[in-house]
Short mmCIF file of C-alpha atoms in Angstrom, two decimals:
data_model
loop_
_atom_site.label_atom_id
_atom_site.label_comp_id
_atom_site.label_asym_id
_atom_site.label_seq_id
_atom_site.Cartn_x
_atom_site.Cartn_y
_atom_site.Cartn_z
CA MET H 1 21.99 27.33 3.76
CA ASP H 2 21.63 30.13 1.16
CA GLY H 3 18.04 30.08 -0.19
CA GLN H 4 19.77 30.07 -3.68
CA ASN H 5 21.85 26.62 -3.01
CA LEU H 6 18.79 25.04 -2.13
CA THR H 7 17.64 21.74 -4.28
CA LYS H 8 14.60 22.62 -5.70
CA VAL H 9 12.08 19.22 -5.45
CA VAL H 10 9.08 18.20 -7.50
CA LEU H 11 7.35 15.40 -5.67
CA LEU H 12 5.64 12.56 -7.84
CA ALA H 13 2.54 10.30 -6.36
CA CYS H 14 1.54 7.57 -8.49
CA GLY H 15 -1.41 4.99 -7.66
CA SER H 16 -5.31 4.24 -8.21
CA PHE H 17 -6.33 7.12 -6.01
CA ASN H 18 -9.64 5.08 -6.08
CA PRO H 19 -10.86 7.24 -4.66
CA ILE H 20 -8.28 10.12 -3.53
CA THR H 21 -8.48 10.55 0.43
CA ASN H 22 -7.29 13.04 2.88
CA MET H 23 -4.18 10.99 3.74
CA HIS H 24 -3.24 11.22 -0.12
CA LEU H 25 -2.83 14.99 0.16
CA ARG H 26 -1.33 14.59 3.83
CA MET H 27 1.43 12.41 2.72
CA PHE H 28 2.72 15.70 0.30
CA GLU H 29 2.44 18.01 3.28
CA LEU H 30 4.38 15.86 5.64
CA ALA H 31 6.93 15.23 2.59
CA ARG H 32 7.29 18.75 2.28
CA ASP H 33 7.87 19.75 6.00
CA HIS H 34 10.44 17.04 6.19
CA LEU H 35 12.88 17.70 2.97
CA GLU H 36 12.30 21.88 4.01
CA ASP H 37 13.55 20.91 7.39
CA THR H 38 16.66 19.37 6.18
CA GLY H 39 18.04 22.88 5.20
CA GLN H 40 18.76 21.33 1.78
CA TYR H 41 15.58 21.41 -0.13
CA ARG H 42 12.82 23.77 -1.24
CA VAL H 43 9.74 21.54 -2.64
CA MET H 44 8.02 23.67 -5.33
CA LYS H 45 5.14 21.25 -6.43
CA GLY H 46 3.30 18.12 -6.01
CA ILE H 47 1.81 16.22 -8.79
CA ILE H 48 -0.80 13.34 -8.57
CA SER H 49 -0.47 11.13 -11.42
CA PRO H 50 -3.60 8.68 -11.29
CA VAL H 51 -3.53 5.41 -13.18
CA GLY H 52 -5.31 5.01 -16.59
CA ASP H 53 -8.35 2.73 -17.35
CA ALA H 54 -6.15 0.34 -18.81
CA TYR H 55 -4.72 -0.65 -15.42
CA LYS H 56 -7.64 -3.38 -15.20
CA LYS H 57 -7.54 -3.83 -11.33
CA LYS H 58 -10.68 -5.01 -9.99
CA GLY H 59 -13.15 -2.26 -8.83
CA LEU H 60 -11.06 0.63 -10.01
CA ILE H 61 -13.57 3.44 -11.71
CA GLU H 62 -13.04 5.27 -14.71
CA ALA H 63 -10.07 7.30 -15.08
CA ARG H 64 -12.14 10.50 -15.80
CA HIS H 65 -13.87 10.28 -12.32
CA ARG H 66 -10.58 9.92 -10.66
CA LEU H 67 -9.03 12.74 -12.72
CA GLU H 68 -11.78 15.00 -11.61
CA MET H 69 -11.86 14.17 -7.88
CA ALA H 70 -7.99 14.64 -7.80
CA ARG H 71 -8.64 18.10 -9.46
CA LEU H 72 -11.34 18.80 -6.87
CA SER H 73 -9.36 17.78 -3.90
CA THR H 74 -6.20 19.87 -5.14
CA ASP H 75 -8.21 23.27 -5.80
CA SER H 76 -7.58 24.63 -2.23
CA SER H 77 -3.82 23.85 -2.55
CA ASP H 78 -1.25 26.52 -3.99
CA TRP H 79 1.42 23.70 -4.52
CA ILE H 80 -0.24 20.58 -4.95
CA THR H 81 -1.98 19.56 -8.46
CA PHE H 82 -2.84 16.67 -10.49
CA ASP H 83 -1.71 15.83 -14.04
CA PRO H 84 -3.55 13.44 -16.59
CA TRP H 85 -0.79 12.18 -18.45
CA GLU H 86 -0.88 8.59 -17.22
CA SER H 87 -4.51 8.28 -17.09
CA LEU H 88 -4.74 8.89 -20.55
CA GLN H 89 -2.12 6.53 -21.93
CA PRO H 90 -3.91 3.48 -23.93
CA GLU H 91 -1.83 0.87 -22.05
CA TRP H 92 -0.73 0.71 -18.91
CA VAL H 93 2.55 2.26 -17.93
CA GLU H 94 5.16 1.36 -15.51
CA THR H 95 5.93 3.56 -12.63
CA ALA H 96 9.86 4.15 -13.59
CA LYS H 97 8.26 5.11 -17.03
CA VAL H 98 5.88 7.77 -15.40
CA VAL H 99 8.87 8.92 -13.22
CA ARG H 100 11.12 9.25 -16.56
CA HIS H 101 8.08 11.23 -18.18
CA TYR H 102 7.48 13.68 -15.49
CA TYR H 103 11.46 14.16 -14.85
CA LYS H 104 11.59 14.97 -18.67
CA GLU H 105 8.71 17.66 -18.43
CA MET H 106 10.35 19.12 -15.20
CA LEU H 107 13.74 19.74 -16.98
CA GLU H 108 11.89 21.17 -20.17
CA ALA H 109 9.73 23.51 -18.35
CA GLU H 110 13.22 24.58 -16.44
CA GLN H 111 14.70 25.25 -19.78
CA ASN H 112 11.68 27.47 -20.91
CA THR H 113 12.23 30.01 -18.15
CA ASP H 114 16.06 29.93 -18.01
CA ASP H 115 18.50 31.17 -20.59
CA VAL H 116 20.45 27.36 -20.62
CA ASP H 117 23.28 26.46 -23.11
CA THR H 118 21.42 23.60 -24.66
CA VAL H 119 24.56 21.67 -26.09
CA LYS H 120 26.09 21.78 -22.60
CA HIS H 121 23.18 20.69 -20.92
CA ALA H 122 22.50 17.69 -22.92
CA LYS H 123 26.22 16.64 -22.77
CA LYS H 124 25.71 17.15 -18.81
CA ARG H 125 22.68 15.04 -18.87
CA ARG H 126 24.03 12.23 -20.49
CA ILE H 127 26.99 12.38 -17.89
CA GLU H 128 24.29 12.12 -15.18
CA GLU H 129 21.83 9.43 -16.71
CA ASN H 130 25.30 7.16 -16.69
CA ARG H 131 26.22 7.69 -13.22
CA PHE H 132 24.34 5.60 -10.65
CA GLY H 133 26.48 6.11 -7.37
CA GLY H 134 24.93 5.22 -4.24
CA SER H 135 24.72 9.03 -2.78
CA SER H 136 23.96 10.70 -6.26
CA HIS H 137 20.39 11.83 -7.10
CA HIS H 138 19.21 12.42 -10.44
CA LYS H 139 19.03 16.24 -10.72
CA LYS H 140 19.82 19.21 -12.80
CA ASP H 141 21.25 22.46 -11.64
CA GLY H 142 19.59 22.02 -8.41
CA LEU H 143 16.24 20.71 -9.60
CA GLN H 144 15.15 17.04 -8.62
CA LEU H 145 12.34 14.76 -9.10
CA MET H 146 11.09 12.44 -6.06
CA LEU H 147 8.61 9.90 -5.77
CA LEU H 148 6.22 10.04 -2.53
CA CYS H 149 4.93 6.79 -1.17
CA GLY H 150 3.59 5.07 1.56
CA ALA H 151 5.76 2.38 3.45
CA ASP H 152 3.70 -0.65 1.88
CA VAL H 153 5.60 0.68 -1.84
CA LEU H 154 8.85 0.61 -0.24
CA GLU H 155 8.39 -2.98 1.13
CA SER H 156 6.92 -4.20 -1.92
CA PHE H 157 10.27 -3.75 -3.38
CA GLY H 158 11.33 -7.18 -1.82
CA VAL H 159 8.28 -8.86 -3.03
CA PRO H 160 9.43 -11.56 -5.55
CA ASN H 161 8.57 -10.88 -9.35
CA LEU H 162 6.60 -7.31 -8.31
CA TRP H 163 9.13 -4.95 -9.48
CA LYS H 164 11.71 -4.98 -12.28
CA GLN H 165 15.20 -4.59 -10.21
CA GLU H 166 16.49 -2.03 -12.98
CA ASP H 167 13.12 -0.08 -12.13
CA ILE H 168 14.09 -0.12 -8.46
CA VAL H 169 17.48 1.08 -9.22
CA GLU H 170 15.93 3.77 -11.89
CA ILE H 171 13.67 5.18 -9.40
CA VAL H 172 15.66 5.15 -5.82
CA GLY H 173 19.15 5.57 -7.37
CA ARG H 174 18.17 8.17 -9.86
CA TYR H 175 15.60 9.96 -9.01
CA GLY H 176 15.04 9.37 -4.86
CA LEU H 177 12.32 8.22 -2.94
CA VAL H 178 9.92 10.06 -0.07
CA CYS H 179 8.54 7.24 2.16
CA VAL H 180 5.83 8.45 4.76
CA THR H 181 5.57 5.83 7.32
CA ARG H 182 2.02 4.21 8.51
CA SER H 183 1.45 2.39 12.10
CA GLY H 184 3.33 -1.06 11.78
CA SER H 185 5.73 -0.23 9.48
CA ASP H 186 9.53 -0.24 9.87
CA PRO H 187 11.07 1.44 6.25
CA HIS H 188 14.47 1.52 8.30
CA LYS H 189 14.49 -1.85 8.98
CA PHE H 190 13.47 -3.03 5.41
CA ILE H 191 16.21 -0.47 4.10
CA HIS H 192 18.77 -2.28 6.36
CA GLN H 193 17.73 -5.62 5.41
CA SER H 194 18.05 -4.81 1.41
CA ASP H 195 21.16 -4.84 -0.02
CA MET H 196 20.00 -2.84 -3.07
CA LEU H 197 18.19 -0.17 -0.92
CA TRP H 198 20.89 0.22 1.39
CA LYS H 199 23.19 1.03 -1.33
CA TYR H 200 20.91 3.90 -2.08
CA ARG H 201 19.78 4.71 1.40
CA GLN H 202 21.09 8.17 0.99
CA ASN H 203 18.31 8.49 -1.70
CA ILE H 204 15.76 7.52 0.78
CA HIS H 205 13.90 9.68 2.54
CA VAL H 206 11.76 8.41 5.94
CA VAL H 207 8.78 10.41 6.92
CA CYS H 208 7.60 9.52 10.46
CA GLU H 209 3.75 10.49 10.88
CA TRP H 210 3.35 10.95 14.44
CA VAL H 211 -0.28 11.54 14.05
CA THR H 212 -1.65 8.27 13.11
CA ASN H 213 -3.65 8.48 9.92
CA GLU H 214 -4.95 4.71 8.76
CA ILE H 215 -7.45 6.04 6.00
CA SER H 216 -7.57 3.38 3.28
CA ALA H 217 -9.31 3.49 0.03
CA THR H 218 -10.31 0.38 0.05
CA GLN H 219 -12.33 0.75 3.42
CA VAL H 220 -13.58 4.23 2.21
CA ARG H 221 -14.99 2.05 -0.61
CA ARG H 222 -16.71 -0.26 1.45
CA SER H 223 -17.98 2.25 3.45
CA LEU H 224 -19.63 4.18 0.32
CA ARG H 225 -21.15 0.74 -0.67
CA ARG H 226 -22.70 0.24 2.65
CA GLY H 227 -24.12 3.82 2.46
CA ARG H 228 -22.01 4.76 5.30
CA SER H 229 -20.91 8.34 5.99
CA VAL H 230 -17.24 9.07 4.90
CA ARG H 231 -17.15 12.63 5.62
CA TYR H 232 -13.71 14.22 6.88
CA LEU H 233 -11.94 11.16 5.44
CA LEU H 234 -12.21 12.63 1.96
CA PRO H 235 -12.25 16.33 0.80
CA ASP H 236 -15.90 17.51 0.98
CA SER H 237 -15.92 18.34 -2.63
CA VAL H 238 -14.68 14.67 -3.30
CA VAL H 239 -17.57 13.58 -1.07
CA HIS H 240 -20.14 15.69 -3.02
CA TYR H 241 -19.05 14.55 -6.40
CA ILE H 242 -19.08 10.67 -5.51
CA GLN H 243 -22.83 11.34 -4.46
CA GLU H 244 -24.00 13.16 -7.27
CA HIS H 245 -22.33 10.55 -10.03
CA GLY H 246 -23.44 7.43 -7.52
CA LEU H 247 -19.87 5.95 -7.42
CA TYR H 248 -18.70 3.10 -5.82
CA SER H 249 -21.51 0.45 -5.56
CA THR H 250 -21.54 -3.16 -5.40
CA GLU H 251 -21.55 -3.26 -9.05
CA SER H 252 -18.85 -1.02 -9.74
CA GLU H 253 -16.52 -2.96 -7.20
CA GLN H 254 -16.83 -6.21 -9.65
CA LYS H 255 -15.62 -4.23 -12.43
CA ASN H 256 -12.59 -5.93 -13.92
CA ALA H 257 -13.28 -8.94 -11.30
CA GLY H 258 -12.62 -11.63 -14.18
CA VAL H 259 -9.44 -9.78 -15.80
CA VAL H 260 -6.12 -11.43 -15.43
CA LEU H 261 -3.32 -8.91 -15.53
CA ALA H 262 0.25 -9.55 -16.40
CA PRO H 263 2.76 -9.93 -13.51
CA LEU H 264 3.96 -6.55 -13.42
CA GLN H 265 0.88 -4.84 -14.09
CA ARG H 266 -1.05 -6.11 -10.78
CA SER H 267 -1.73 -4.20 -7.81
CA GLN H 268 0.37 -4.69 -4.73
CA GLU H 269 -2.48 -6.60 -3.22
CA GLU H 270 -2.83 -8.99 -6.57
CA LYS H 271 0.70 -9.43 -6.79
CA LYS H 272 1.43 -10.59 -3.42
CA VAL H 273 -0.97 -13.59 -4.48
CA ILE H 274 1.42 -14.80 -6.54
CA LYS H 275 4.10 -15.56 -3.88
CA MET H 276 2.96 -15.54 -0.08
CA PRO H 277 6.31 -14.25 1.77
CA ALA H 278 8.23 -17.28 2.51
CA SER H 279 8.71 -16.43 6.05
CA LEU H 280 4.75 -16.76 6.44
CA CYS H 281 4.51 -20.24 4.84
CA ASP H 282 5.14 -22.67 8.07
CA THR H 283 4.13 -23.83 10.82
CA TRP H 284 3.60 -22.04 14.04
CA ASP H 285 3.27 -22.97 17.86
CA ILE H 286 1.20 -20.45 20.03
CA ILE H 287 3.33 -18.63 22.99
CA SER H 288 0.69 -15.86 23.71
CA ASN H 289 -2.85 -15.77 23.77
CA VAL H 290 -4.68 -12.48 25.23
CA ASN H 291 -8.33 -11.87 25.62
CA LEU H 292 -9.60 -15.40 23.86
CA ASP H 293 -12.36 -15.93 26.18
CA GLY H 294 -13.82 -11.98 25.57
CA TYR H 295 -13.44 -13.00 21.87
CA MET H 296 -15.47 -16.30 22.08
CA THR H 297 -18.12 -14.78 24.27
CA ALA H 298 -18.51 -12.23 21.78
CA LEU H 299 -19.23 -15.09 19.31
CA GLY H 300 -21.73 -16.97 21.72
CA ILE H 301 -19.60 -19.77 22.45
CA SER H 302 -20.70 -21.77 25.78
CA PRO H 303 -18.87 -21.28 28.75
CA CYS H 304 -17.85 -25.07 28.88
CA LEU H 305 -16.37 -24.88 25.74
CA ARG H 306 -14.71 -21.72 26.49
CA LYS H 307 -12.83 -23.25 29.38
CA ILE H 308 -11.50 -26.25 27.34
CA ALA H 309 -10.48 -24.03 24.77
CA LEU H 310 -8.50 -21.93 27.24
CA LYS H 311 -6.47 -24.76 28.20
CA VAL H 312 -5.08 -26.18 24.94
CA LYS H 313 -2.33 -25.24 22.74
CA MET H 314 -2.76 -24.28 19.18
CA LYS H 315 -0.52 -24.68 16.25
CA LYS H 316 -0.85 -23.10 13.12
CA VAL H 317 -0.22 -24.53 9.44
CA ILE H 318 0.06 -21.95 6.76
CA GLU H 319 0.59 -23.22 3.07
CA GLN H 320 0.12 -22.01 -0.39
CA GLN H 321 -0.47 -23.87 -3.81
CA GLY H 322 -0.45 -21.38 -6.64
CA ASP H 323 -2.83 -19.01 -5.77
CA GLN H 324 -4.76 -20.85 -3.19
CA TYR H 325 -3.92 -20.44 0.48
CA THR H 326 -4.84 -22.56 3.37
CA ILE H 327 -4.63 -21.77 6.76
CA LYS H 328 -4.73 -24.78 9.33
CA THR H 329 -5.52 -23.90 13.11
CA THR H 330 -5.10 -27.49 15.03
CA SER H 331 -5.14 -28.64 18.54
CA LYS H 332 -5.89 -31.70 20.64
CA VAL H 333 -9.56 -31.02 20.77
CA LYS H 334 -10.55 -28.95 17.73
CA ASN H 335 -9.18 -28.18 14.12
CA TYR H 336 -10.22 -25.68 11.77
CA THR H 337 -9.30 -25.10 7.99
CA ILE H 338 -9.67 -22.10 5.92
CA SER H 339 -8.96 -21.87 2.28
CA PHE H 340 -8.62 -18.77 0.22
CA ARG H 341 -7.59 -16.93 -2.80
CA VAL H 342 -6.79 -13.00 -2.04
CA GLY H 343 -9.08 -10.61 -3.15
CA GLN H 344 -11.86 -13.05 -4.02
CA GLU H 345 -14.85 -13.35 -2.06
CA PHE H 346 -15.82 -16.75 -0.40
CA GLU H 347 -19.03 -18.35 1.81
CA GLU H 348 -17.23 -19.84 4.88
CA PHE H 349 -18.60 -21.95 7.56
CA THR H 350 -17.12 -21.61 11.02
CA LYS H 351 -17.63 -25.41 11.82
CA GLY H 352 -15.91 -26.28 14.88
CA LEU H 353 -16.18 -22.58 16.04
CA ASP H 354 -19.47 -21.17 16.58
CA ASN H 355 -20.87 -22.92 13.55
CA ARG H 356 -22.10 -19.91 11.50
CA HIS H 357 -22.14 -19.00 7.61
CA VAL H 358 -20.41 -16.10 6.91
CA LYS H 359 -18.99 -14.29 3.57
CA SER H 360 -15.37 -13.85 3.61
CA LEU H 361 -13.04 -11.71 2.09
CA VAL H 362 -9.18 -12.03 2.69
CA THR H 363 -6.65 -8.71 1.23
CA TRP H 364 -3.45 -7.60 1.61
CA GLU H 365 -3.35 -4.18 3.66
CA GLY H 366 0.06 -3.20 3.91
CA ASN H 367 2.28 -6.13 5.22
CA LYS H 368 -0.95 -7.52 6.97
CA LEU H 369 -3.06 -10.33 5.51
CA VAL H 370 -6.83 -9.12 6.86
CA CYS H 371 -10.45 -11.19 6.48
CA GLU H 372 -13.25 -9.45 6.98
CA GLN H 373 -16.04 -11.71 7.68
CA ILE H 374 -19.92 -10.68 6.92
CA GLY H 375 -22.38 -12.17 8.74
CA GLU H 376 -24.52 -12.34 11.77
CA LYS H 377 -22.02 -10.74 14.17
CA ASN H 378 -20.81 -7.16 13.24
CA ASN H 379 -16.90 -6.35 12.97
CA ARG H 380 -15.92 -9.86 12.48
CA GLY H 381 -12.55 -10.81 11.18
CA TRP H 382 -8.69 -11.48 11.78
CA ALA H 383 -5.37 -10.05 10.48
CA HIS H 384 -2.00 -11.81 10.15
CA TRP H 385 1.15 -10.37 10.08
CA ILE H 386 4.92 -11.38 10.66
CA GLU H 387 7.44 -9.36 13.19
CA GLU H 388 10.84 -10.22 13.44
CA ASP H 389 10.42 -14.10 13.74
CA LYS H 390 7.02 -14.09 15.48
CA LEU H 391 3.58 -14.66 13.73
CA HIS H 392 0.73 -12.27 15.15
CA LEU H 393 -3.05 -13.05 14.86
CA GLU H 394 -5.62 -10.66 15.79
CA LEU H 395 -9.04 -11.98 16.37
CA TYR H 396 -11.84 -9.49 16.31
CA CYS H 397 -15.67 -9.55 17.11
CA GLU H 398 -18.45 -7.47 18.28
CA GLY H 399 -15.62 -4.89 19.72
CA GLU H 400 -13.58 -7.68 21.26
CA VAL H 401 -9.90 -8.52 20.22
CA CYS H 402 -8.16 -11.72 20.71
CA LYS H 403 -4.32 -11.07 20.40
CA GLN H 404 -2.22 -14.31 20.16
CA ILE H 405 1.64 -14.76 19.00
CA PHE H 406 3.19 -17.78 17.53
CA LYS H 407 6.86 -18.64 17.13
CA LYS H 408 8.11 -20.99 14.19
CA ASN H 409 8.19 -24.60 15.07
CA ALA H 410 11.83 -25.30 14.60
CA ASN H 411 11.08 -29.35 14.19
CA GLU H 412 8.89 -29.10 11.30
#
């Protein structure tokens, strides 16, 4: 295709960037390669837009620090930049409004460089704003803005009360979305299962990351709190800035801990506290149990008890009452119950297992419900998630991983 006929694209990424990581920057490179490989687009610019201080998310450090880290991380790029507009707003700004703002700025910048008939342009823009056809992108004279995100953001469109439906239509149907996959995600399947996303499927570009990169800002902050190295997870300039200013301590992680956010202002992790996916809250029977003995050995459970445990059939019951979740593991020999609130650390006594006291914290990481258990044993915890009609559970401790699969109990 003639270069003059290519659609010029600006990529916009919104989020906390707390802190910005190499994966955040990598997403821009992946998106540009994918779009330009189609032969239809030329990516002109990438914009990082950190959320402001009015977004009272737990552990969110001041916007001035996150902005400076974004600036440092993009210094070496000739096309990715950062913009402070969103972070300087006195109130939290919904993503659709942020996209709308940058689209307007993009048009104004284009008008300043082109000799445009402003009356004709205004009329054309009004026509485009009233058109939401399934395959129509919101673009002006070969210029388009797209929201860049990870697969977890795309899947969050399906979480009840998380997004305004009109905002999804505007972001996906009017502007367009570039979604970068992560391990364990299946954006194509999620689009197929959503009537709304299916309608605008031609506006969604799914980018497969073949070089697996699971850098998580949450995990980075945890490492920083514990004095562990995060080099090569973040740009060196960002690492130096964090060290120089003493960012990400135990105290900073408790910032905004007591703040209750409005439903549409919550982070994905906090919003999912509102409603556990209906497919997860149910009764499940175990059908596969790999390396349970290795996991129990790592816990220090006696050989006699391990032999008994290997022979029993387990059942899981997952329930929700308000923001309180309960997971019951039952068998003919022993039962174990855990109750928690997502994002809230609690004291757990593993009675009936290895009888230890641990500090536990359950969070959402993408589509996985993940628990970290801090205590005598290292690298201890678990992760639950749904794949099709199966409940998966990984139990890990001291390098040993037990993988269990459950199917829904049809009789419950």
